[in-house]
Amino acid sequence: MGRESIEGELSTPLVASGTSSGDHVCANTTDCDDGGENQSGCGSSSATGVVVVSTLVAVSGSYVFGTAVGYSSPAQSGIVDDLGLTVAEYSLFGSVLTIGAMIGAIVSGQIADYIGRRGTMGFSEIFCLAGWLAIAFSKGAWWLDLGRLLVGCGMGLLSYVVPIYIAEITPKNLRGGFTTVHQLMICCGVSLTYLIGAFVNWRILALIGTIPCLVQLLGLFFIPESPRWLEYTETLQQLSEARILDLFQWKYAHSLIVGVGLMVLQQFGGVNGIAFYASAIFITAGFSGSVGTIAMVIVQIPMTALGVILMDKSGRRPLLLVSAAGTCLGCLLVGLSFFVQDLQTTPILALVGVLVYTGSFSLGMGGIPWVIMSEIFPINMKGSAGSLVTLVSWLGSWIVSYAFNFLMDWSSTGTFFTFSSICGLTVLFIAKLVPETKGRTLEEIQASLNPFSAKK
């Protein structure tokens, strides 16, 4: 038996049954896969209840992700005043989160394969809890940076394991929408941290960040492990371990190009530059930074929720195409606002452009690449592939966020025209290479992308 045959043994997605132990799976996987229409061994209400509860516990980690991203903005003035940090020291505090996320991403797939999806979520929350406590009780820059690094490591793990876990426990007709809740909860975490941070001290805000960590840690005791991973570990005992170099075989080329390509285009389309420096963009364009930022939050959450609703109705590709086209238009409008900066309409044009970009990105490009990443790789390669794809995403995030201010000093117009061009390229990439995965089992998706592997 070769490694390629693992997917053949898992002929249909599995949905956990409502057992108390959390380690059993439905006996009749075909019944579970149809979303509860013809089930003989596992009632639809029981399966759906387990999936919903399990997803809610999993996306508590996504909320942790969001609070970590949103923390540095409202906490900046308080931390700088109380601890006397310089601009350079605070910039290091903000950016070290991404470094930690890259460290977590490198090992995320391997840890998720060795100790399971549920165990990895618990492991990541230990890092996040330790990090938030280090920040809350820090007396100087060193403890702040260490805490931020630890939270980043937890984020890197969560950004991989949460969508993978949800995709593996969810019926194919609900998989897209459920997996996209990951992105919705990130948005909620960012937005609510901005809001709460306007009213509480930075130390209290860090302690509040521990609450969703504890919610997930406690919730993990009441949800099942991914049944796909349980099946996988049983089969893996008969096989040699997959290596990272195995991922670069020709039979996985299409999956690898799609997974890595979407993450590269997602990040280099400018999302983190716009998200991290939105206030500065508005001020540069002559608009109120606070009003513009509030408008972004108002647009972001409803558009992400709309993407969740449409995911399993319209499909992944149409949403991605509309989303990428919208981000292209948004960057073009912002670029034009800087190009014609002497006109009185410029501030409104910049606001409209940023809101079009934010809403469009939230609709699809924010969450769907993570959904597709969780669907396109065979289970024996998910660990290696997930680590690589997640690392690429965080590396791109760091490059764009680090380079953005330098690019704006070079040319504000040129920066956003460049982003617009990359978003336009994303439309072509999606149209030519990204498969539609709506309503298909994970095995069907992987067989269509890796035909040579499927024949073995």
Short mmCIF file of C-alpha atoms in Angstrom, two decimals:
data_model
loop_
_atom_site.label_atom_id
_atom_site.label_comp_id
_atom_site.label_asym_id
_atom_site.label_seq_id
_atom_site.Cartn_x
_atom_site.Cartn_y
_atom_site.Cartn_z
CA MET A 1 0.00 0.00 0.00
CA GLY A 2 1.38 3.42 -0.95
CA ARG A 3 0.76 6.79 0.57
CA GLU A 4 -1.38 7.69 -2.43
CA SER A 5 -3.98 5.11 -1.45
CA ILE A 6 -4.96 6.82 1.79
CA GLU A 7 -7.47 9.06 0.05
CA GLY A 8 -8.98 6.06 -1.69
CA GLU A 9 -9.81 4.49 1.65
CA LEU A 10 -11.57 7.67 2.77
CA SER A 11 -14.07 7.62 -0.06
CA THR A 12 -16.40 10.22 1.42
CA PRO A 13 -16.17 12.96 4.05
CA LEU A 14 -16.90 11.89 7.58
CA VAL A 15 -19.08 13.69 10.09
CA ALA A 16 -18.63 13.05 13.76
CA SER A 17 -21.49 11.43 15.56
CA GLY A 18 -22.87 12.76 18.80
CA THR A 19 -21.01 10.42 21.12
CA SER A 20 -19.77 11.54 24.48
CA SER A 21 -16.27 10.21 23.99
CA GLY A 22 -15.66 12.36 20.96
CA ASP A 23 -13.56 9.67 19.27
CA HIS A 24 -16.17 7.77 17.27
CA VAL A 25 -17.30 8.36 13.74
CA CYS A 26 -20.46 7.54 11.90
CA ALA A 27 -20.49 3.97 10.71
CA ASN A 28 -22.13 4.85 7.43
CA THR A 29 -20.04 7.66 5.97
CA THR A 30 -22.01 7.87 2.77
CA ASP A 31 -25.14 8.61 4.74
CA CYS A 32 -23.41 11.36 6.65
CA ASP A 33 -22.02 12.97 3.54
CA ASP A 34 -25.32 13.95 1.98
CA GLY A 35 -26.07 16.56 4.59
CA GLY A 36 -28.64 14.44 6.37
CA GLU A 37 -31.00 13.48 3.53
CA ASN A 38 -30.68 9.69 3.52
CA GLN A 39 -29.12 8.80 6.79
CA SER A 40 -29.54 5.44 8.35
CA GLY A 41 -26.91 5.31 11.04
CA CYS A 42 -26.66 8.90 12.23
CA GLY A 43 -29.61 11.19 12.55
CA SER A 44 -29.36 14.51 10.82
CA SER A 45 -30.16 16.53 13.91
CA SER A 46 -27.46 14.79 15.96
CA ALA A 47 -24.81 15.17 13.27
CA THR A 48 -25.71 18.79 12.61
CA GLY A 49 -25.64 19.61 16.31
CA VAL A 50 -22.17 18.16 16.74
CA VAL A 51 -20.89 19.98 13.66
CA VAL A 52 -22.32 23.33 14.83
CA VAL A 53 -20.95 23.02 18.37
CA SER A 54 -17.58 21.80 17.12
CA THR A 55 -17.36 24.67 14.65
CA LEU A 56 -18.22 27.24 17.32
CA VAL A 57 -15.48 25.90 19.59
CA ALA A 58 -12.99 25.86 16.71
CA VAL A 59 -13.71 29.44 15.63
CA SER A 60 -13.16 30.65 19.18
CA GLY A 61 -9.54 30.29 18.05
CA SER A 62 -10.30 32.47 15.04
CA TYR A 63 -11.59 35.15 17.41
CA VAL A 64 -8.29 34.89 19.33
CA PHE A 65 -6.56 35.44 15.99
CA GLY A 66 -8.60 38.61 15.43
CA THR A 67 -7.98 40.03 18.90
CA ALA A 68 -4.23 39.63 18.42
CA VAL A 69 -4.31 41.45 15.07
CA GLY A 70 -6.53 44.24 16.41
CA TYR A 71 -4.71 44.76 19.71
CA SER A 72 -1.73 46.89 18.67
CA SER A 73 -3.75 49.81 17.28
CA PRO A 74 -5.90 50.79 20.33
CA ALA A 75 -3.11 49.84 22.77
CA GLN A 76 -0.40 51.94 21.15
CA SER A 77 -0.79 55.24 22.99
CA GLY A 78 -1.26 53.60 26.39
CA ILE A 79 1.76 51.31 26.06
CA VAL A 80 4.01 54.08 24.75
CA ASP A 81 2.98 56.46 27.56
CA ASP A 82 3.13 53.93 30.41
CA LEU A 83 6.34 52.12 29.45
CA GLY A 84 8.11 54.94 27.61
CA LEU A 85 8.64 52.99 24.39
CA THR A 86 10.13 54.69 21.35
CA VAL A 87 8.46 54.48 17.96
CA ALA A 88 11.04 51.87 16.90
CA GLU A 89 10.41 49.77 20.02
CA TYR A 90 6.67 49.83 19.49
CA SER A 91 7.09 48.99 15.81
CA LEU A 92 9.06 45.92 16.87
CA PHE A 93 6.27 44.99 19.29
CA GLY A 94 3.70 45.24 16.50
CA SER A 95 5.70 43.34 13.87
CA VAL A 96 7.00 40.50 16.07
CA LEU A 97 3.47 39.03 15.98
CA THR A 98 4.00 38.12 12.32
CA ILE A 99 7.40 36.59 13.08
CA GLY A 100 5.78 34.37 15.71
CA ALA A 101 3.02 33.44 13.26
CA MET A 102 5.62 32.31 10.72
CA ILE A 103 7.26 30.11 13.37
CA GLY A 104 3.89 28.60 14.24
CA ALA A 105 3.08 28.11 10.55
CA ILE A 106 6.26 26.15 9.89
CA VAL A 107 5.33 23.47 12.42
CA SER A 108 1.53 23.70 12.19
CA GLY A 109 0.97 20.86 9.75
CA GLN A 110 3.35 18.45 11.46
CA ILE A 111 1.89 19.11 14.91
CA ALA A 112 -1.67 18.73 13.58
CA ASP A 113 -0.72 15.37 12.05
CA TYR A 114 1.04 14.07 15.18
CA ILE A 115 -1.30 15.14 17.99
CA GLY A 116 -4.50 15.73 16.04
CA ARG A 117 -6.54 18.79 15.11
CA ARG A 118 -8.17 19.15 18.51
CA GLY A 119 -4.87 18.71 20.35
CA THR A 120 -3.21 21.33 18.16
CA MET A 121 -5.91 23.89 18.95
CA GLY A 122 -5.36 23.28 22.66
CA PHE A 123 -1.59 23.50 22.23
CA SER A 124 -1.90 26.82 20.40
CA GLU A 125 -4.08 28.32 23.12
CA ILE A 126 -1.41 27.62 25.73
CA PHE A 127 0.93 29.86 23.74
CA CYS A 128 -1.76 32.52 23.37
CA LEU A 129 -2.64 32.49 27.07
CA ALA A 130 1.00 32.77 28.10
CA GLY A 131 1.51 35.57 25.61
CA TRP A 132 -1.48 37.63 26.72
CA LEU A 133 -0.49 37.29 30.38
CA ALA A 134 3.09 38.33 29.60
CA ILE A 135 1.76 41.44 27.84
CA ALA A 136 -0.75 42.28 30.57
CA PHE A 137 1.84 42.16 33.38
CA SER A 138 4.89 43.40 31.46
CA LYS A 139 7.12 46.06 32.97
CA GLY A 140 9.24 46.73 29.91
CA ALA A 141 9.71 46.17 26.19
CA TRP A 142 11.31 42.72 26.57
CA TRP A 143 8.25 41.11 28.19
CA LEU A 144 5.96 42.86 25.74
CA ASP A 145 7.87 41.45 22.76
CA LEU A 146 8.05 37.96 24.26
CA GLY A 147 4.32 37.96 24.91
CA ARG A 148 3.55 39.20 21.41
CA LEU A 149 5.85 36.52 19.93
CA LEU A 150 4.06 33.77 21.90
CA VAL A 151 0.63 35.01 20.76
CA GLY A 152 1.97 35.03 17.20
CA CYS A 153 3.11 31.40 17.48
CA GLY A 154 -0.38 30.45 18.61
CA MET A 155 -1.88 32.41 15.72
CA GLY A 156 0.30 30.59 13.20
CA LEU A 157 -0.99 27.25 14.48
CA LEU A 158 -4.61 28.38 14.60
CA SER A 159 -4.58 29.87 11.10
CA TYR A 160 -3.91 26.37 9.73
CA VAL A 161 -5.70 23.98 12.06
CA VAL A 162 -9.06 25.77 12.45
CA PRO A 163 -10.12 25.72 8.75
CA ILE A 164 -8.67 22.21 8.32
CA TYR A 165 -10.64 20.86 11.28
CA ILE A 166 -13.90 22.47 10.15
CA ALA A 167 -13.49 21.23 6.57
CA GLU A 168 -12.89 17.68 7.80
CA ILE A 169 -15.95 17.46 10.06
CA THR A 170 -18.49 19.23 7.83
CA PRO A 171 -20.79 17.72 5.16
CA LYS A 172 -19.87 18.76 1.63
CA ASN A 173 -23.03 20.85 1.14
CA LEU A 174 -22.17 22.99 4.20
CA ARG A 175 -18.38 22.86 4.15
CA GLY A 176 -17.72 26.20 2.45
CA GLY A 177 -20.00 28.30 4.62
CA PHE A 178 -18.89 26.66 7.86
CA THR A 179 -15.20 27.03 7.01
CA THR A 180 -15.64 30.70 6.12
CA VAL A 181 -16.92 31.38 9.65
CA HIS A 182 -13.19 31.27 10.48
CA GLN A 183 -12.71 34.55 8.58
CA LEU A 184 -15.92 36.04 10.00
CA MET A 185 -14.73 35.47 13.55
CA ILE A 186 -11.34 37.00 12.75
CA CYS A 187 -13.18 40.12 11.57
CA CYS A 188 -15.31 40.14 14.71
CA GLY A 189 -12.21 39.78 16.88
CA VAL A 190 -10.46 42.68 15.17
CA SER A 191 -13.51 44.95 15.23
CA LEU A 192 -14.53 44.28 18.85
CA THR A 193 -10.94 44.73 20.03
CA TYR A 194 -10.88 48.13 18.33
CA LEU A 195 -14.15 49.00 20.05
CA ILE A 196 -13.29 47.68 23.53
CA GLY A 197 -9.81 49.20 23.31
CA ALA A 198 -11.35 52.66 23.06
CA PHE A 199 -12.74 52.31 26.59
CA VAL A 200 -10.30 50.16 28.60
CA ASN A 201 -6.64 50.24 29.61
CA TRP A 202 -4.17 48.27 27.45
CA ARG A 203 -3.46 45.84 30.30
CA ILE A 204 -7.17 45.14 30.77
CA LEU A 205 -7.50 44.71 27.01
CA ALA A 206 -4.76 42.05 27.10
CA LEU A 207 -6.52 40.22 29.95
CA ILE A 208 -9.77 40.32 27.96
CA GLY A 209 -7.82 38.61 25.18
CA THR A 210 -7.44 35.54 27.41
CA ILE A 211 -11.21 34.96 27.57
CA PRO A 212 -11.68 33.39 24.10
CA CYS A 213 -8.53 31.33 24.73
CA LEU A 214 -10.12 29.84 27.84
CA VAL A 215 -13.43 29.34 26.01
CA GLN A 216 -11.73 27.22 23.37
CA LEU A 217 -9.60 25.29 25.86
CA LEU A 218 -12.68 24.30 27.86
CA GLY A 219 -14.77 23.65 24.76
CA LEU A 220 -12.21 21.21 23.33
CA PHE A 221 -13.17 18.71 26.04
CA PHE A 222 -16.70 18.50 24.60
CA ILE A 223 -16.07 18.16 20.86
CA PRO A 224 -14.84 15.17 18.81
CA GLU A 225 -11.51 14.82 17.10
CA SER A 226 -11.61 15.04 13.31
CA PRO A 227 -12.73 11.56 12.19
CA ARG A 228 -10.68 11.96 9.03
CA TRP A 229 -7.55 12.38 11.12
CA LEU A 230 -8.48 9.32 13.22
CA GLU A 231 -8.90 7.23 10.04
CA TYR A 232 -5.70 8.66 8.70
CA THR A 233 -3.61 7.71 11.74
CA GLU A 234 -4.89 4.13 11.60
CA THR A 235 -3.88 3.82 7.95
CA LEU A 236 -0.60 5.66 8.47
CA GLN A 237 0.62 2.91 10.77
CA GLN A 238 0.98 0.71 7.67
CA LEU A 239 2.82 3.36 5.63
CA SER A 240 6.07 5.26 5.59
CA GLU A 241 5.81 8.87 6.72
CA ALA A 242 5.22 11.55 4.07
CA ARG A 243 8.13 13.96 3.65
CA ILE A 244 8.06 17.64 2.76
CA LEU A 245 9.86 16.91 -0.52
CA ASP A 246 7.03 14.57 -1.54
CA LEU A 247 4.84 17.63 -1.91
CA PHE A 248 6.90 18.84 -4.88
CA GLN A 249 6.06 15.88 -7.09
CA TRP A 250 4.36 16.57 -10.42
CA LYS A 251 1.14 14.87 -9.31
CA TYR A 252 0.62 17.54 -6.63
CA ALA A 253 1.66 20.47 -8.86
CA HIS A 254 -1.87 21.78 -9.54
CA SER A 255 -2.86 21.71 -5.87
CA LEU A 256 0.38 23.40 -4.85
CA ILE A 257 0.08 26.14 -7.48
CA VAL A 258 -3.51 26.88 -6.49
CA GLY A 259 -2.88 26.83 -2.73
CA VAL A 260 0.33 28.87 -2.74
CA GLY A 261 -0.81 31.12 -5.59
CA LEU A 262 -4.00 32.20 -3.84
CA MET A 263 -2.10 33.05 -0.66
CA VAL A 264 0.57 35.04 -2.52
CA LEU A 265 -2.02 36.99 -4.51
CA GLN A 266 -4.18 37.52 -1.39
CA GLN A 267 -1.30 39.14 0.49
CA PHE A 268 0.37 41.06 -2.34
CA GLY A 269 -2.97 42.56 -3.30
CA GLY A 270 -2.29 44.95 -0.42
CA VAL A 271 -4.68 43.80 2.27
CA ASN A 272 -2.36 44.22 5.25
CA GLY A 273 -1.00 47.52 4.04
CA ILE A 274 -4.55 48.87 3.84
CA ALA A 275 -5.71 47.23 7.08
CA PHE A 276 -2.71 48.27 9.20
CA TYR A 277 -2.41 51.80 7.86
CA ALA A 278 -5.99 52.69 6.89
CA SER A 279 -6.07 55.70 9.17
CA ALA A 280 -2.84 57.06 7.68
CA ILE A 281 -4.18 56.49 4.15
CA PHE A 282 -7.30 58.52 4.91
CA ILE A 283 -5.29 61.33 6.51
CA THR A 284 -2.87 61.42 3.58
CA ALA A 285 -5.84 61.68 1.22
CA GLY A 286 -7.33 64.49 3.31
CA PHE A 287 -10.10 62.53 5.08
CA SER A 288 -10.79 61.88 8.77
CA GLY A 289 -8.85 58.81 9.88
CA SER A 290 -11.26 57.86 12.67
CA VAL A 291 -14.39 58.20 10.52
CA GLY A 292 -12.80 56.20 7.74
CA THR A 293 -11.72 53.40 10.09
CA ILE A 294 -15.20 53.15 11.63
CA ALA A 295 -16.70 52.98 8.14
CA MET A 296 -14.34 50.10 7.31
CA VAL A 297 -15.51 48.12 10.34
CA ILE A 298 -19.17 48.77 9.46
CA VAL A 299 -18.59 47.38 5.95
CA GLN A 300 -16.29 44.51 6.85
CA ILE A 301 -18.42 42.35 9.13
CA PRO A 302 -21.66 42.35 7.04
CA MET A 303 -19.74 41.59 3.84
CA THR A 304 -17.90 38.72 5.51
CA ALA A 305 -21.23 37.38 6.80
CA LEU A 306 -22.67 37.67 3.28
CA GLY A 307 -19.76 35.62 1.99
CA VAL A 308 -20.54 32.91 4.56
CA ILE A 309 -24.18 32.79 3.38
CA LEU A 310 -23.32 32.72 -0.33
CA MET A 311 -20.39 30.30 -0.10
CA ASP A 312 -22.39 27.09 -0.58
CA LYS A 313 -25.02 28.72 -2.81
CA SER A 314 -23.05 30.54 -5.48
CA GLY A 315 -19.84 28.52 -5.16
CA ARG A 316 -16.22 29.44 -4.46
CA ARG A 317 -15.13 30.58 -7.93
CA PRO A 318 -17.89 33.16 -8.60
CA LEU A 319 -17.36 34.74 -5.16
CA LEU A 320 -13.60 34.80 -5.67
CA LEU A 321 -13.94 36.38 -9.11
CA VAL A 322 -16.31 39.09 -7.86
CA SER A 323 -14.16 39.67 -4.78
CA ALA A 324 -10.88 39.96 -6.71
CA ALA A 325 -12.48 42.27 -9.29
CA GLY A 326 -13.81 44.46 -6.47
CA THR A 327 -10.38 44.72 -4.81
CA CYS A 328 -8.92 45.68 -8.19
CA LEU A 329 -11.49 48.46 -8.55
CA GLY A 330 -11.02 49.63 -4.96
CA CYS A 331 -7.24 50.00 -5.31
CA LEU A 332 -7.71 51.74 -8.65
CA LEU A 333 -10.03 54.31 -7.04
CA VAL A 334 -7.60 54.97 -4.18
CA GLY A 335 -4.75 55.33 -6.67
CA LEU A 336 -6.82 57.78 -8.70
CA SER A 337 -7.60 59.78 -5.55
CA PHE A 338 -3.88 60.36 -5.01
CA PHE A 339 -3.32 61.01 -8.72
CA VAL A 340 -5.87 63.85 -8.76
CA GLN A 341 -5.23 65.03 -5.21
CA ASP A 342 -5.80 68.70 -5.99
CA LEU A 343 -9.52 68.12 -6.68
CA GLN A 344 -12.05 68.48 -3.86
CA THR A 345 -13.55 65.04 -4.58
CA THR A 346 -10.28 63.32 -3.67
CA PRO A 347 -11.06 62.50 0.03
CA ILE A 348 -14.42 60.95 -0.87
CA LEU A 349 -12.81 58.98 -3.71
CA ALA A 350 -10.21 57.58 -1.30
CA LEU A 351 -12.92 56.61 1.21
CA VAL A 352 -15.05 54.94 -1.46
CA GLY A 353 -12.01 53.10 -2.83
CA VAL A 354 -10.95 51.75 0.57
CA LEU A 355 -14.51 50.70 1.42
CA VAL A 356 -14.94 48.98 -1.96
CA TYR A 357 -11.66 47.17 -1.38
CA THR A 358 -12.51 46.19 2.20
CA GLY A 359 -16.01 45.00 1.35
CA SER A 360 -14.87 43.06 -1.70
CA PHE A 361 -11.97 41.43 0.14
CA SER A 362 -14.24 40.43 3.01
CA LEU A 363 -16.72 38.87 0.58
CA GLY A 364 -14.33 36.27 -0.78
CA MET A 365 -10.58 36.82 -0.95
CA GLY A 366 -10.30 37.01 2.83
CA GLY A 367 -11.74 33.59 3.64
CA ILE A 368 -12.06 31.48 0.49
CA PRO A 369 -8.30 30.85 -0.05
CA TRP A 370 -8.28 29.21 3.40
CA VAL A 371 -11.35 27.15 2.49
CA ILE A 372 -9.76 25.96 -0.75
CA MET A 373 -6.46 25.26 1.01
CA SER A 374 -8.32 22.92 3.36
CA GLU A 375 -9.96 21.09 0.42
CA ILE A 376 -7.37 20.56 -2.32
CA PHE A 377 -4.57 18.58 -0.68
CA PRO A 378 -4.73 14.80 -0.05
CA ILE A 379 -4.89 14.01 3.64
CA ASN A 380 -1.43 12.40 3.66
CA MET A 381 0.05 15.65 2.36
CA LYS A 382 -2.06 18.11 4.35
CA GLY A 383 0.54 18.53 7.08
CA SER A 384 3.39 19.49 4.75
CA ALA A 385 1.17 21.46 2.40
CA GLY A 386 -0.61 23.29 5.20
CA SER A 387 2.67 24.35 6.80
CA LEU A 388 4.00 25.63 3.48
CA VAL A 389 0.84 27.50 2.47
CA THR A 390 0.39 29.07 5.91
CA LEU A 391 4.05 30.11 6.01
CA VAL A 392 3.73 31.72 2.57
CA SER A 393 0.68 33.65 3.77
CA TRP A 394 2.39 35.02 6.87
CA LEU A 395 5.62 35.78 5.01
CA GLY A 396 3.65 37.76 2.43
CA SER A 397 1.81 39.54 5.24
CA TRP A 398 5.09 40.59 6.83
CA ILE A 399 6.63 41.76 3.53
CA VAL A 400 3.64 43.92 2.60
CA SER A 401 3.16 45.42 6.07
CA TYR A 402 6.89 46.16 6.36
CA ALA A 403 7.26 47.62 2.87
CA PHE A 404 4.01 49.59 2.72
CA ASN A 405 5.29 52.84 4.29
CA PHE A 406 8.35 52.77 2.05
CA LEU A 407 6.14 52.26 -1.00
CA MET A 408 3.90 55.15 0.03
CA ASP A 409 6.97 57.40 0.40
CA TRP A 410 8.02 56.36 -3.10
CA SER A 411 4.61 56.99 -4.70
CA SER A 412 1.14 56.73 -3.19
CA THR A 413 -0.38 56.58 -6.66
CA GLY A 414 2.08 53.97 -7.86
CA THR A 415 1.55 51.84 -4.75
CA PHE A 416 -2.18 51.49 -5.26
CA PHE A 417 -1.93 51.09 -9.02
CA THR A 418 0.50 48.23 -8.35
CA PHE A 419 -1.94 46.64 -5.90
CA SER A 420 -4.72 47.08 -8.45
CA SER A 421 -2.64 45.32 -11.12
CA ILE A 422 -1.96 42.38 -8.79
CA CYS A 423 -5.68 42.12 -7.99
CA GLY A 424 -6.40 42.10 -11.72
CA LEU A 425 -3.89 39.29 -12.14
CA THR A 426 -5.74 37.46 -9.38
CA VAL A 427 -8.92 37.49 -11.47
CA LEU A 428 -7.06 35.78 -14.34
CA PHE A 429 -5.44 33.26 -11.98
CA ILE A 430 -8.82 32.28 -10.51
CA ALA A 431 -10.47 32.02 -13.92
CA LYS A 432 -7.73 29.78 -15.34
CA LEU A 433 -6.53 27.61 -12.45
CA VAL A 434 -8.82 27.58 -9.40
CA PRO A 435 -11.36 24.70 -9.43
CA GLU A 436 -14.94 24.93 -8.20
CA THR A 437 -15.16 22.81 -5.06
CA LYS A 438 -18.78 23.48 -4.09
CA GLY A 439 -20.81 20.32 -3.42
CA ARG A 440 -17.92 17.92 -4.07
CA THR A 441 -16.35 15.52 -1.62
CA LEU A 442 -12.75 16.14 -0.65
CA GLU A 443 -11.73 13.01 -2.55
CA GLU A 444 -13.47 14.16 -5.73
CA ILE A 445 -11.70 17.52 -5.51
CA GLN A 446 -8.31 15.94 -4.96
CA ALA A 447 -8.81 13.36 -7.71
CA SER A 448 -9.61 16.11 -10.25
CA LEU A 449 -6.54 18.12 -9.22
CA ASN A 450 -4.17 15.15 -8.86
CA PRO A 451 -5.33 12.65 -11.52
CA PHE A 452 -2.08 10.73 -11.55
CA SER A 453 -2.28 10.16 -7.81
CA ALA A 454 -5.93 9.14 -8.01
CA LYS A 455 -5.23 6.35 -10.53
CA LYS A 456 -2.84 4.55 -8.21
#
